[in-house]
mmCIF file with all atom_site columns, C-alpha atoms in Angstrom:
data_model
loop_
_atom_site.group_PDB
_atom_site.id
_atom_site.type_symbol
_atom_site.label_atom_id
_atom_site.label_alt_id
_atom_site.label_comp_id
_atom_site.label_asym_id
_atom_site.label_entity_id
_atom_site.label_seq_id
_atom_site.pdbx_PDB_ins_code
_atom_site.Cartn_x
_atom_site.Cartn_y
_atom_site.Cartn_z
_atom_site.occupancy
_atom_site.B_iso_or_equiv
_atom_site.pdbx_formal_charge
_atom_site.auth_seq_id
_atom_site.auth_comp_id
_atom_site.auth_asym_id
_atom_site.auth_atom_id
_atom_site.pdbx_PDB_model_num
ATOM 1   C CA . MET A 1 1   ? 19.867  -53.255 -38.532 1.00 36.00 ? 1   MET A CA 1
ATOM 2   C CA . ALA A 1 2   ? 19.990  -51.146 -35.246 1.00 36.00 ? 2   ALA A CA 1
ATOM 3   C CA . ILE A 1 3   ? 22.086  -48.019 -35.343 1.00 39.00 ? 3   ILE A CA 1
ATOM 4   C CA . TYR A 1 4   ? 23.751  -46.701 -32.206 1.00 39.00 ? 4   TYR A CA 1
ATOM 5   C CA . ILE A 1 5   ? 24.334  -43.198 -31.732 1.00 38.00 ? 5   ILE A CA 1
ATOM 6   C CA . ASP A 1 6   ? 26.621  -42.011 -28.778 1.00 43.00 ? 6   ASP A CA 1
ATOM 7   C CA . ILE A 1 7   ? 25.068  -38.811 -27.519 1.00 40.00 ? 7   ILE A CA 1
ATOM 8   C CA . PRO A 1 8   ? 27.604  -36.297 -26.390 1.00 44.00 ? 8   PRO A CA 1
ATOM 9   C CA . LEU A 1 9   ? 27.788  -35.640 -22.660 1.00 47.00 ? 9   LEU A CA 1
ATOM 10  C CA . ARG A 1 10  ? 26.747  -32.077 -23.000 1.00 58.00 ? 10  ARG A CA 1
ATOM 11  C CA . THR A 1 11  ? 23.630  -33.160 -25.019 1.00 48.00 ? 11  THR A CA 1
ATOM 12  C CA . ARG A 1 12  ? 22.748  -35.761 -22.298 1.00 44.00 ? 12  ARG A CA 1
ATOM 13  C CA . GLN A 1 13  ? 23.011  -33.150 -19.571 1.00 56.00 ? 13  GLN A CA 1
ATOM 14  C CA . ALA A 1 14  ? 20.838  -30.773 -21.598 1.00 52.00 ? 14  ALA A CA 1
ATOM 15  C CA . ILE A 1 15  ? 18.238  -33.504 -21.826 1.00 45.00 ? 15  ILE A CA 1
ATOM 16  C CA . ILE A 1 16  ? 18.385  -34.335 -18.198 1.00 51.00 ? 16  ILE A CA 1
ATOM 17  C CA . GLU A 1 17  ? 18.142  -30.655 -17.213 1.00 60.00 ? 17  GLU A CA 1
ATOM 18  C CA . GLU A 1 18  ? 15.047  -30.182 -19.593 1.00 57.00 ? 18  GLU A CA 1
ATOM 19  C CA . ALA A 1 19  ? 13.368  -33.271 -17.944 1.00 55.00 ? 19  ALA A CA 1
ATOM 20  C CA . GLY A 1 20  ? 14.020  -31.841 -14.614 1.00 62.00 ? 20  GLY A CA 1
ATOM 21  C CA . LEU A 1 21  ? 12.686  -28.398 -15.557 1.00 68.00 ? 21  LEU A CA 1
ATOM 22  C CA . THR A 1 22  ? 9.313   -30.161 -16.955 1.00 76.00 ? 22  THR A CA 1
ATOM 23  C CA . VAL A 1 23  ? 8.933   -31.968 -13.634 1.00 75.00 ? 23  VAL A CA 1
ATOM 24  C CA . ARG A 1 24  ? 9.602   -28.862 -11.639 1.00 74.00 ? 24  ARG A CA 1
ATOM 25  C CA . ARG A 1 25  ? 7.037   -26.889 -13.501 1.00 82.00 ? 25  ARG A CA 1
ATOM 26  C CA . GLU A 1 26  ? 4.526   -29.513 -13.124 1.00 82.00 ? 26  GLU A CA 1
ATOM 27  C CA . ALA A 1 27  ? 5.174   -29.840 -9.322  1.00 81.00 ? 27  ALA A CA 1
ATOM 28  C CA . GLU A 1 28  ? 4.822   -26.117 -9.056  1.00 84.00 ? 28  GLU A CA 1
ATOM 29  C CA . ARG A 1 29  ? 1.451   -26.234 -10.936 1.00 87.00 ? 29  ARG A CA 1
ATOM 30  C CA . VAL A 1 30  ? 0.182   -28.878 -8.586  1.00 86.00 ? 30  VAL A CA 1
ATOM 31  C CA . ILE A 1 31  ? 1.327   -26.993 -5.444  1.00 86.00 ? 31  ILE A CA 1
ATOM 32  C CA . LYS A 1 32  ? -0.242  -23.711 -6.764  1.00 90.00 ? 32  LYS A CA 1
ATOM 33  C CA . ARG A 1 33  ? -3.521  -25.361 -7.715  1.00 90.00 ? 33  ARG A CA 1
ATOM 34  C CA . GLU A 1 34  ? -3.883  -27.694 -4.811  1.00 90.00 ? 34  GLU A CA 1
ATOM 35  C CA . TYR A 1 35  ? -2.399  -25.520 -1.818  1.00 91.00 ? 35  TYR A CA 1
ATOM 36  C CA . PHE A 1 36  ? -1.306  -22.070 -2.724  1.00 93.00 ? 36  PHE A CA 1
ATOM 37  C CA . ASP A 1 37  ? -4.176  -20.506 -4.511  1.00 96.00 ? 37  ASP A CA 1
ATOM 38  C CA . PRO A 1 38  ? -6.834  -21.907 -2.142  1.00 96.00 ? 38  PRO A CA 1
ATOM 39  C CA . ALA A 1 39  ? -4.812  -20.622 0.667   1.00 96.00 ? 39  ALA A CA 1
ATOM 40  C CA . VAL A 1 40  ? -4.706  -17.157 -0.625  1.00 98.00 ? 40  VAL A CA 1
ATOM 41  C CA . GLU A 1 41  ? -8.484  -17.046 -1.244  1.00 98.00 ? 41  GLU A CA 1
ATOM 42  C CA . GLN A 1 42  ? -9.069  -18.272 2.239   1.00 98.00 ? 42  GLN A CA 1
ATOM 43  C CA . MET A 1 43  ? -6.652  -15.715 3.743   1.00 98.00 ? 43  MET A CA 1
ATOM 44  C CA . LYS A 1 44  ? -8.608  -12.896 1.834   1.00 98.00 ? 44  LYS A CA 1
ATOM 45  C CA . GLN A 1 45  ? -11.875 -14.153 3.353   1.00 98.00 ? 45  GLN A CA 1
ATOM 46  C CA . ASP A 1 46  ? -10.327 -14.333 6.763   1.00 98.00 ? 46  ASP A CA 1
ATOM 47  C CA . PHE A 1 47  ? -9.230  -10.777 6.349   1.00 98.00 ? 47  PHE A CA 1
ATOM 48  C CA . LEU A 1 48  ? -12.534 -9.424  5.255   1.00 98.00 ? 48  LEU A CA 1
ATOM 49  C CA . SER A 1 49  ? -14.631 -11.464 7.766   1.00 98.00 ? 49  SER A CA 1
ATOM 50  C CA . HIS A 1 50  ? -12.445 -10.346 10.668  1.00 98.00 ? 50  HIS A CA 1
ATOM 51  C CA . PRO A 1 51  ? -14.399 -8.177  13.107  1.00 97.00 ? 51  PRO A CA 1
ATOM 52  C CA . VAL A 1 52  ? -11.714 -5.439  13.067  1.00 97.00 ? 52  VAL A CA 1
ATOM 53  C CA . THR A 1 53  ? -11.804 -5.311  9.172   1.00 97.00 ? 53  THR A CA 1
ATOM 54  C CA . GLU A 1 54  ? -15.789 -5.284  9.305   1.00 96.00 ? 54  GLU A CA 1
ATOM 55  C CA . GLU A 1 55  ? -15.862 -2.543  11.916  1.00 95.00 ? 55  GLU A CA 1
ATOM 56  C CA . LEU A 1 56  ? -13.430 -0.327  10.032  1.00 95.00 ? 56  LEU A CA 1
ATOM 57  C CA . LYS A 1 57  ? -15.279 -0.797  6.713   1.00 93.00 ? 57  LYS A CA 1
ATOM 58  C CA . LEU A 1 58  ? -18.675 -0.099  8.455   1.00 91.00 ? 58  LEU A CA 1
ATOM 59  C CA . GLY A 1 59  ? -17.113 3.054   10.047  1.00 85.00 ? 59  GLY A CA 1
ATOM 60  C CA . ALA A 1 60  ? -16.102 4.310   6.537   1.00 76.00 ? 60  ALA A CA 1
ATOM 61  C CA . GLN A 1 61  ? -19.729 4.213   5.593   1.00 80.00 ? 61  GLN A CA 1
ATOM 62  C CA . ASN A 1 62  ? -21.288 5.656   8.825   1.00 80.00 ? 62  ASN A CA 1
ATOM 63  C CA . ALA A 1 63  ? -18.824 6.282   11.652  1.00 68.00 ? 63  ALA A CA 1
ATOM 64  C CA . ALA A 1 64  ? -21.314 7.693   14.113  1.00 71.00 ? 64  ALA A CA 1
ATOM 65  C CA . LYS A 1 65  ? -23.660 4.596   14.049  1.00 77.00 ? 65  LYS A CA 1
ATOM 66  C CA . THR A 1 66  ? -20.999 1.806   13.839  1.00 80.00 ? 66  THR A CA 1
ATOM 67  C CA . PRO A 1 67  ? -20.856 -0.512  16.955  1.00 85.00 ? 67  PRO A CA 1
ATOM 68  C CA . ASN A 1 68  ? -17.658 -1.755  18.380  1.00 88.00 ? 68  ASN A CA 1
ATOM 69  C CA . ILE A 1 69  ? -18.244 -5.270  16.990  1.00 92.00 ? 69  ILE A CA 1
ATOM 70  C CA . SER A 1 70  ? -14.458 -6.126  17.401  1.00 93.00 ? 70  SER A CA 1
ATOM 71  C CA . GLY A 1 71  ? -14.737 -5.746  21.173  1.00 90.00 ? 71  GLY A CA 1
ATOM 72  C CA . THR A 1 72  ? -11.500 -3.796  21.245  1.00 90.00 ? 72  THR A CA 1
ATOM 73  C CA . LEU A 1 73  ? -12.807 -0.983  23.270  1.00 86.00 ? 73  LEU A CA 1
ATOM 74  C CA . GLU A 1 74  ? -13.979 -1.430  26.915  1.00 80.00 ? 74  GLU A CA 1
ATOM 75  C CA . GLY A 1 75  ? -14.934 0.627   29.891  1.00 71.00 ? 75  GLY A CA 1
ATOM 76  C CA . ASP A 1 76  ? -16.234 4.247   30.482  1.00 66.00 ? 76  ASP A CA 1
ATOM 77  C CA . PHE A 1 77  ? -15.548 6.682   27.611  1.00 64.00 ? 77  PHE A CA 1
ATOM 78  C CA . LYS A 1 78  ? -17.508 9.598   29.425  1.00 60.00 ? 78  LYS A CA 1
ATOM 79  C CA . LEU A 1 79  ? -16.460 12.838  30.720  1.00 52.00 ? 79  LEU A CA 1
ATOM 80  C CA . ASP A 1 80  ? -18.427 14.456  33.422  1.00 51.00 ? 80  ASP A CA 1
ATOM 81  C CA . GLY A 1 81  ? -21.285 16.203  31.856  1.00 51.00 ? 81  GLY A CA 1
ATOM 82  C CA . GLU A 1 82  ? -20.920 14.435  28.537  1.00 53.00 ? 82  GLU A CA 1
ATOM 83  C CA . ASP A 1 83  ? -23.708 12.216  27.035  1.00 50.00 ? 83  ASP A CA 1
ATOM 84  C CA . THR A 1 84  ? -21.347 9.660   25.336  1.00 54.00 ? 84  THR A CA 1
ATOM 85  C CA . THR A 1 85  ? -21.374 5.965   24.608  1.00 60.00 ? 85  THR A CA 1
ATOM 86  C CA . THR A 1 86  ? -18.543 3.429   23.801  1.00 66.00 ? 86  THR A CA 1
ATOM 87  C CA . PRO A 1 87  ? -16.968 4.606   20.639  1.00 76.00 ? 87  PRO A CA 1
ATOM 88  C CA . ASN A 1 88  ? -16.048 2.431   17.567  1.00 84.00 ? 88  ASN A CA 1
ATOM 89  C CA . LEU A 1 89  ? -12.521 1.634   16.408  1.00 88.00 ? 89  LEU A CA 1
ATOM 90  C CA . PHE A 1 90  ? -12.887 3.824   13.283  1.00 89.00 ? 90  PHE A CA 1
ATOM 91  C CA . SER A 1 91  ? -13.863 7.050   15.281  1.00 82.00 ? 91  SER A CA 1
ATOM 92  C CA . PHE A 1 92  ? -11.345 6.119   18.112  1.00 82.00 ? 92  PHE A CA 1
ATOM 93  C CA . ILE A 1 93  ? -8.351  5.806   15.736  1.00 85.00 ? 93  ILE A CA 1
ATOM 94  C CA . GLY A 1 94  ? -9.561  9.046   14.149  1.00 83.00 ? 94  GLY A CA 1
ATOM 95  C CA . PHE A 1 95  ? -9.817  8.093   10.376  1.00 86.00 ? 95  PHE A CA 1
ATOM 96  C CA . ASN A 1 96  ? -11.438 10.768  7.959   1.00 84.00 ? 96  ASN A CA 1
ATOM 97  C CA . GLU A 1 97  ? -15.035 10.379  7.324   1.00 82.00 ? 97  GLU A CA 1
ATOM 98  C CA . GLY A 1 98  ? -15.680 8.132   4.113   1.00 84.00 ? 98  GLY A CA 1
ATOM 99  C CA . GLU A 1 99  ? -12.064 6.804   4.264   1.00 89.00 ? 99  GLU A CA 1
ATOM 100 C CA . ASP A 1 100 ? -11.463 2.849   4.135   1.00 94.00 ? 100 ASP A CA 1
ATOM 101 C CA . PRO A 1 101 ? -8.164  2.314   6.041   1.00 95.00 ? 101 PRO A CA 1
ATOM 102 C CA . THR A 1 102 ? -8.138  -1.355  5.109   1.00 97.00 ? 102 THR A CA 1
ATOM 103 C CA . VAL A 1 103 ? -7.600  -0.760  1.418   1.00 97.00 ? 103 VAL A CA 1
ATOM 104 C CA . PRO A 1 104 ? -3.690  -0.748  1.679   1.00 97.00 ? 104 PRO A CA 1
ATOM 105 C CA . ILE A 1 105 ? -3.967  -4.325  3.219   1.00 98.00 ? 105 ILE A CA 1
ATOM 106 C CA . GLU A 1 106 ? -6.380  -5.654  0.652   1.00 97.00 ? 106 GLU A CA 1
ATOM 107 C CA . GLU A 1 107 ? -4.111  -4.450  -2.190  1.00 97.00 ? 107 GLU A CA 1
ATOM 108 C CA . ALA A 1 108 ? -1.063  -6.186  -0.514  1.00 97.00 ? 108 ALA A CA 1
ATOM 109 C CA . LEU A 1 109 ? -3.150  -9.494  -0.207  1.00 98.00 ? 109 LEU A CA 1
ATOM 110 C CA . ASN A 1 110 ? -4.038  -9.131  -3.923  1.00 97.00 ? 110 ASN A CA 1
ATOM 111 C CA . SER A 1 111 ? -0.511  -8.371  -5.019  1.00 96.00 ? 111 SER A CA 1
ATOM 112 C CA . ARG A 1 112 ? 1.847   -11.190 -6.450  1.00 92.00 ? 112 ARG A CA 1
ATOM 113 C CA . GLN A 1 113 ? 4.925   -9.048  -6.239  1.00 93.00 ? 113 GLN A CA 1
ATOM 114 C CA . PRO A 1 114 ? 7.666   -10.568 -4.189  1.00 91.00 ? 114 PRO A CA 1
ATOM 115 C CA . GLY A 1 115 ? 8.294   -8.606  -1.014  1.00 92.00 ? 115 GLY A CA 1
ATOM 116 C CA . ILE A 1 116 ? 4.655   -7.254  -0.949  1.00 95.00 ? 116 ILE A CA 1
ATOM 117 C CA . GLY A 1 117 ? 2.074   -9.881  -1.466  1.00 96.00 ? 117 GLY A CA 1
ATOM 118 C CA . PRO A 1 118 ? 1.827   -13.776 -1.141  1.00 96.00 ? 118 PRO A CA 1
ATOM 119 C CA . THR A 1 119 ? 4.211   -15.579 -3.296  1.00 94.00 ? 119 THR A CA 1
ATOM 120 C CA . LEU A 1 120 ? 5.184   -19.173 -4.286  1.00 91.00 ? 120 LEU A CA 1
ATOM 121 C CA . GLU A 1 121 ? 8.868   -19.307 -5.553  1.00 90.00 ? 121 GLU A CA 1
ATOM 122 C CA . PHE A 1 122 ? 11.131  -22.087 -6.665  1.00 83.00 ? 122 PHE A CA 1
ATOM 123 C CA . LYS A 1 123 ? 14.323  -21.982 -4.545  1.00 82.00 ? 123 LYS A CA 1
ATOM 124 C CA . GLU A 1 124 ? 16.620  -24.832 -5.540  1.00 80.00 ? 124 GLU A CA 1
ATOM 125 C CA . LYS A 1 125 ? 16.950  -28.439 -6.650  1.00 75.00 ? 125 LYS A CA 1
ATOM 126 C CA . GLN A 1 126 ? 18.517  -30.892 -4.339  1.00 77.00 ? 126 GLN A CA 1
ATOM 127 C CA . LYS A 1 127 ? 20.000  -34.313 -5.145  1.00 76.00 ? 127 LYS A CA 1
ATOM 128 C CA . ASN A 1 128 ? 19.973  -37.269 -2.760  1.00 72.00 ? 128 ASN A CA 1
ATOM 129 C CA . ASP A 1 129 ? 20.134  -40.943 -2.783  1.00 71.00 ? 129 ASP A CA 1
ATOM 130 C CA . LYS A 1 130 ? 16.278  -41.092 -3.534  1.00 69.00 ? 130 LYS A CA 1
ATOM 131 C CA . GLY A 1 131 ? 16.511  -38.820 -6.541  1.00 69.00 ? 131 GLY A CA 1
ATOM 132 C CA . VAL A 1 132 ? 15.811  -35.055 -6.977  1.00 71.00 ? 132 VAL A CA 1
ATOM 133 C CA . ARG A 1 133 ? 14.091  -32.815 -4.663  1.00 75.00 ? 133 ARG A CA 1
ATOM 134 C CA . PHE A 1 134 ? 12.601  -29.464 -5.639  1.00 75.00 ? 134 PHE A CA 1
ATOM 135 C CA . VAL A 1 135 ? 12.454  -26.886 -2.913  1.00 82.00 ? 135 VAL A CA 1
ATOM 136 C CA . PHE A 1 136 ? 9.701   -24.137 -3.029  1.00 83.00 ? 136 PHE A CA 1
ATOM 137 C CA . GLN A 1 137 ? 9.120   -21.244 -0.735  1.00 89.00 ? 137 GLN A CA 1
ATOM 138 C CA . VAL A 1 138 ? 5.805   -19.859 0.350   1.00 91.00 ? 138 VAL A CA 1
ATOM 139 C CA . SER A 1 139 ? 5.828   -16.304 1.622   1.00 93.00 ? 139 SER A CA 1
ATOM 140 C CA . ALA A 1 140 ? 2.943   -14.404 3.348   1.00 96.00 ? 140 ALA A CA 1
ATOM 141 C CA . PRO A 1 141 ? 2.463   -10.691 2.523   1.00 97.00 ? 141 PRO A CA 1
ATOM 142 C CA . ASP A 1 142 ? 5.183   -8.579  4.067   1.00 96.00 ? 142 ASP A CA 1
ATOM 143 C CA . GLU A 1 143 ? 3.973   -7.113  7.324   1.00 96.00 ? 143 GLU A CA 1
ATOM 144 C CA . ASN A 1 144 ? 6.404   -4.418  7.408   1.00 96.00 ? 144 ASN A CA 1
ATOM 145 C CA . VAL A 1 145 ? 5.299   -3.105  4.034   1.00 96.00 ? 145 VAL A CA 1
ATOM 146 C CA . ILE A 1 146 ? 1.660   -3.203  5.317   1.00 97.00 ? 146 ILE A CA 1
ATOM 147 C CA . TYR A 1 147 ? 2.672   -1.431  8.514   1.00 97.00 ? 147 TYR A CA 1
ATOM 148 C CA . ASN A 1 148 ? 4.302   1.410   6.642   1.00 96.00 ? 148 ASN A CA 1
ATOM 149 C CA . ASP A 1 149 ? 1.105   1.727   4.417   1.00 96.00 ? 149 ASP A CA 1
ATOM 150 C CA . THR A 1 150 ? -1.298  1.897   7.478   1.00 96.00 ? 150 THR A CA 1
ATOM 151 C CA . PRO A 1 151 ? -0.141  5.066   9.524   1.00 93.00 ? 151 PRO A CA 1
ATOM 152 C CA . MET A 1 152 ? -2.413  6.114   12.302  1.00 88.00 ? 152 MET A CA 1
ATOM 153 C CA . PRO A 1 153 ? -3.895  9.556   11.746  1.00 84.00 ? 153 PRO A CA 1
ATOM 154 C CA . GLY A 1 154 ? -1.506  11.903  13.544  1.00 79.00 ? 154 GLY A CA 1
ATOM 155 C CA . TRP A 1 155 ? 1.166   9.274   14.217  1.00 76.00 ? 155 TRP A CA 1
ATOM 156 C CA . ASP A 1 156 ? 3.040   8.836   10.933  1.00 74.00 ? 156 ASP A CA 1
ATOM 157 C CA . ASP A 1 157 ? 5.593   6.517   12.641  1.00 85.00 ? 157 ASP A CA 1
ATOM 158 C CA . MET A 1 158 ? 2.927   4.348   14.065  1.00 90.00 ? 158 MET A CA 1
ATOM 159 C CA . SER A 1 159 ? 0.863   1.668   12.263  1.00 95.00 ? 159 SER A CA 1
ATOM 160 C CA . TRP A 1 160 ? -2.725  1.133   13.368  1.00 95.00 ? 160 TRP A CA 1
ATOM 161 C CA . ALA A 1 161 ? -2.599  -2.477  11.996  1.00 97.00 ? 161 ALA A CA 1
ATOM 162 C CA . TYR A 1 162 ? 0.411   -3.242  14.031  1.00 97.00 ? 162 TYR A CA 1
ATOM 163 C CA . ARG A 1 163 ? -1.223  -1.454  17.144  1.00 94.00 ? 163 ARG A CA 1
ATOM 164 C CA . ILE A 1 164 ? -4.406  -3.474  16.930  1.00 96.00 ? 164 ILE A CA 1
ATOM 165 C CA . GLU A 1 165 ? -2.422  -6.503  18.139  1.00 97.00 ? 165 GLU A CA 1
ATOM 166 C CA . HIS A 1 166 ? -0.055  -4.560  20.378  1.00 95.00 ? 166 HIS A CA 1
ATOM 167 C CA . GLY A 1 167 ? -2.118  -1.785  21.987  1.00 90.00 ? 167 GLY A CA 1
ATOM 168 C CA . ILE A 1 168 ? -3.104  1.902   20.889  1.00 80.00 ? 168 ILE A CA 1
ATOM 169 C CA . PRO A 1 169 ? -1.809  4.677   22.835  1.00 71.00 ? 169 PRO A CA 1
ATOM 170 C CA . GLY A 1 170 ? -4.114  7.717   23.778  1.00 61.00 ? 170 GLY A CA 1
ATOM 171 C CA . ILE A 1 171 ? -7.021  5.526   24.761  1.00 55.00 ? 171 ILE A CA 1
ATOM 172 C CA . GLY A 1 172 ? -7.497  7.536   27.968  1.00 48.00 ? 172 GLY A CA 1
ATOM 173 C CA . PHE A 1 173 ? -7.855  10.763  25.965  1.00 50.00 ? 173 PHE A CA 1
ATOM 174 C CA . PHE A 1 174 ? -10.553 9.741   23.574  1.00 48.00 ? 174 PHE A CA 1
ATOM 175 C CA . LEU A 1 175 ? -14.170 11.434  23.893  1.00 43.00 ? 175 LEU A CA 1
ATOM 176 C CA . ASN A 1 176 ? -16.823 9.694   21.903  1.00 42.00 ? 176 ASN A CA 1
ATOM 177 C CA . ALA A 1 177 ? -19.066 12.619  21.141  1.00 41.00 ? 177 ALA A CA 1
ATOM 178 C CA . GLU A 1 178 ? -19.843 13.993  17.690  1.00 42.00 ? 178 GLU A CA 1
ATOM 179 C CA . ARG A 1 179 ? -18.180 17.255  17.162  1.00 41.00 ? 179 ARG A CA 1
ATOM 180 C CA . LYS A 1 180 ? -17.677 19.440  14.046  1.00 41.00 ? 180 LYS A CA 1
ATOM 181 C CA . ASN A 1 181 ? -13.915 19.331  14.497  1.00 45.00 ? 181 ASN A CA 1
ATOM 182 C CA . SER A 1 182 ? -13.926 15.356  14.540  1.00 47.00 ? 182 SER A CA 1
ATOM 183 C CA . LEU A 1 183 ? -12.484 13.998  11.397  1.00 48.00 ? 183 LEU A CA 1
ATOM 184 C CA . SER A 1 184 ? -14.569 10.656  11.548  1.00 47.00 ? 184 SER A CA 1
ATOM 185 C CA . GLY A 1 185 ? -17.828 12.367  12.804  1.00 48.00 ? 185 GLY A CA 1
ATOM 186 C CA . GLY A 1 186 ? -17.684 9.838   15.629  1.00 48.00 ? 186 GLY A CA 1
ATOM 187 C CA . GLY A 1 187 ? -15.262 11.151  18.141  1.00 46.00 ? 187 GLY A CA 1
ATOM 188 C CA . ILE A 1 188 ? -12.408 13.420  19.003  1.00 44.00 ? 188 ILE A CA 1
ATOM 189 C CA . GLN A 1 189 ? -9.316  13.412  21.058  1.00 46.00 ? 189 GLN A CA 1
ATOM 190 C CA . VAL A 1 190 ? -9.519  15.612  24.163  1.00 45.00 ? 190 VAL A CA 1
ATOM 191 C CA . ARG A 1 191 ? -7.029  16.946  26.673  1.00 40.00 ? 191 ARG A CA 1
ATOM 192 C CA . ASN A 1 192 ? -8.834  16.011  29.886  1.00 43.00 ? 192 ASN A CA 1
ATOM 193 C CA . LYS A 1 193 ? -8.134  12.345  30.635  1.00 48.00 ? 193 LYS A CA 1
ATOM 194 C CA . LEU A 1 194 ? -10.832 9.786   30.708  1.00 50.00 ? 194 LEU A CA 1
ATOM 195 C CA . ARG A 1 195 ? -11.321 7.485   33.699  1.00 50.00 ? 195 ARG A CA 1
ATOM 196 C CA . GLY A 1 196 ? -12.106 3.886   32.710  1.00 59.00 ? 196 GLY A CA 1
ATOM 197 C CA . GLY A 1 197 ? -11.681 3.584   28.911  1.00 67.00 ? 197 GLY A CA 1
ATOM 198 C CA . ARG A 1 198 ? -9.417  0.613   27.847  1.00 78.00 ? 198 ARG A CA 1
ATOM 199 C CA . PHE A 1 199 ? -8.216  -0.852  24.508  1.00 84.00 ? 199 PHE A CA 1
ATOM 200 C CA . ARG A 1 200 ? -8.144  -4.561  24.221  1.00 90.00 ? 200 ARG A CA 1
ATOM 201 C CA . PRO A 1 201 ? -5.486  -5.803  21.788  1.00 95.00 ? 201 PRO A CA 1
ATOM 202 C CA . VAL A 1 202 ? -6.741  -8.729  19.561  1.00 97.00 ? 202 VAL A CA 1
ATOM 203 C CA . SER A 1 203 ? -5.077  -10.949 17.043  1.00 97.00 ? 203 SER A CA 1
ATOM 204 C CA . TYR A 1 204 ? -5.193  -9.766  13.540  1.00 98.00 ? 204 TYR A CA 1
ATOM 205 C CA . LEU A 1 205 ? -2.673  -9.967  10.608  1.00 98.00 ? 205 LEU A CA 1
ATOM 206 C CA . THR A 1 206 ? -0.237  -12.048 12.454  1.00 97.00 ? 206 THR A CA 1
ATOM 207 C CA . THR A 1 207 ? -2.663  -14.989 13.119  1.00 98.00 ? 207 THR A CA 1
ATOM 208 C CA . ILE A 1 208 ? -4.267  -14.586 9.347   1.00 98.00 ? 208 ILE A CA 1
ATOM 209 C CA . PHE A 1 209 ? -0.916  -14.812 7.759   1.00 98.00 ? 209 PHE A CA 1
ATOM 210 C CA . LYS A 1 210 ? 0.176   -17.765 9.894   1.00 97.00 ? 210 LYS A CA 1
ATOM 211 C CA . ASP A 1 211 ? -2.922  -19.790 8.934   1.00 97.00 ? 211 ASP A CA 1
ATOM 212 C CA . PHE A 1 212 ? -2.226  -18.852 5.372   1.00 96.00 ? 212 PHE A CA 1
ATOM 213 C CA . LEU A 1 213 ? 1.313   -20.392 5.675   1.00 94.00 ? 213 LEU A CA 1
ATOM 214 C CA . ARG A 1 214 ? -0.040  -23.423 7.278   1.00 94.00 ? 214 ARG A CA 1
ATOM 215 C CA . ARG A 1 215 ? -2.666  -23.993 4.497   1.00 94.00 ? 215 ARG A CA 1
ATOM 216 C CA . ALA A 1 216 ? -0.304  -23.209 1.688   1.00 91.00 ? 216 ALA A CA 1
ATOM 217 C CA . THR A 1 217 ? 2.152   -25.837 2.795   1.00 86.00 ? 217 THR A CA 1
ATOM 218 C CA . PRO A 1 218 ? 1.757   -29.451 1.641   1.00 79.00 ? 218 PRO A CA 1
ATOM 219 C CA . LYS A 1 219 ? 1.734   -31.789 4.464   1.00 73.00 ? 219 LYS A CA 1
#
């Protein structure tokens, strides 16, 4: 003989909520495995293989012998009577010898803390005629946090990571000559203005993060 049990409304609602939570968690696992995690790894590779990152890391090892592989410095970086060559980005910005200025960016890319690194967060559950829709938000690393952590030497209110894409001031006052008072061993800032040196901005973090968001979002 069948026994029918009338489940209280509160219990029915709890069962539905639990089922919905299970589905949401499974959806989040799939998105994370298929889209988010691969996109994060590709973003890290894009950053490490970018010519700007490579040049700065090489400069940290040997500033005086690092070429300008990023192509950001163009023109004549000579003063009359000086035997100089086109500098590299590490020396031009003026980092300390042995310093790796890209580390704060790597730390942000590796962080999973909201507001710092890349994150995947559940936002809300929406009900419609077709059922239930779960809304997730994918966020790239916070550029403002990175800009605060990447100051240009001597310009505490200016980020070199930002200026890579928007232009670096002072290009006309750089002399690529190895001097004892040069922090990086590859160049110094001088008061005599140079003639033809030019900094060419290039896409950097903005493009890397846009590509990350595109890859991390299910089509």
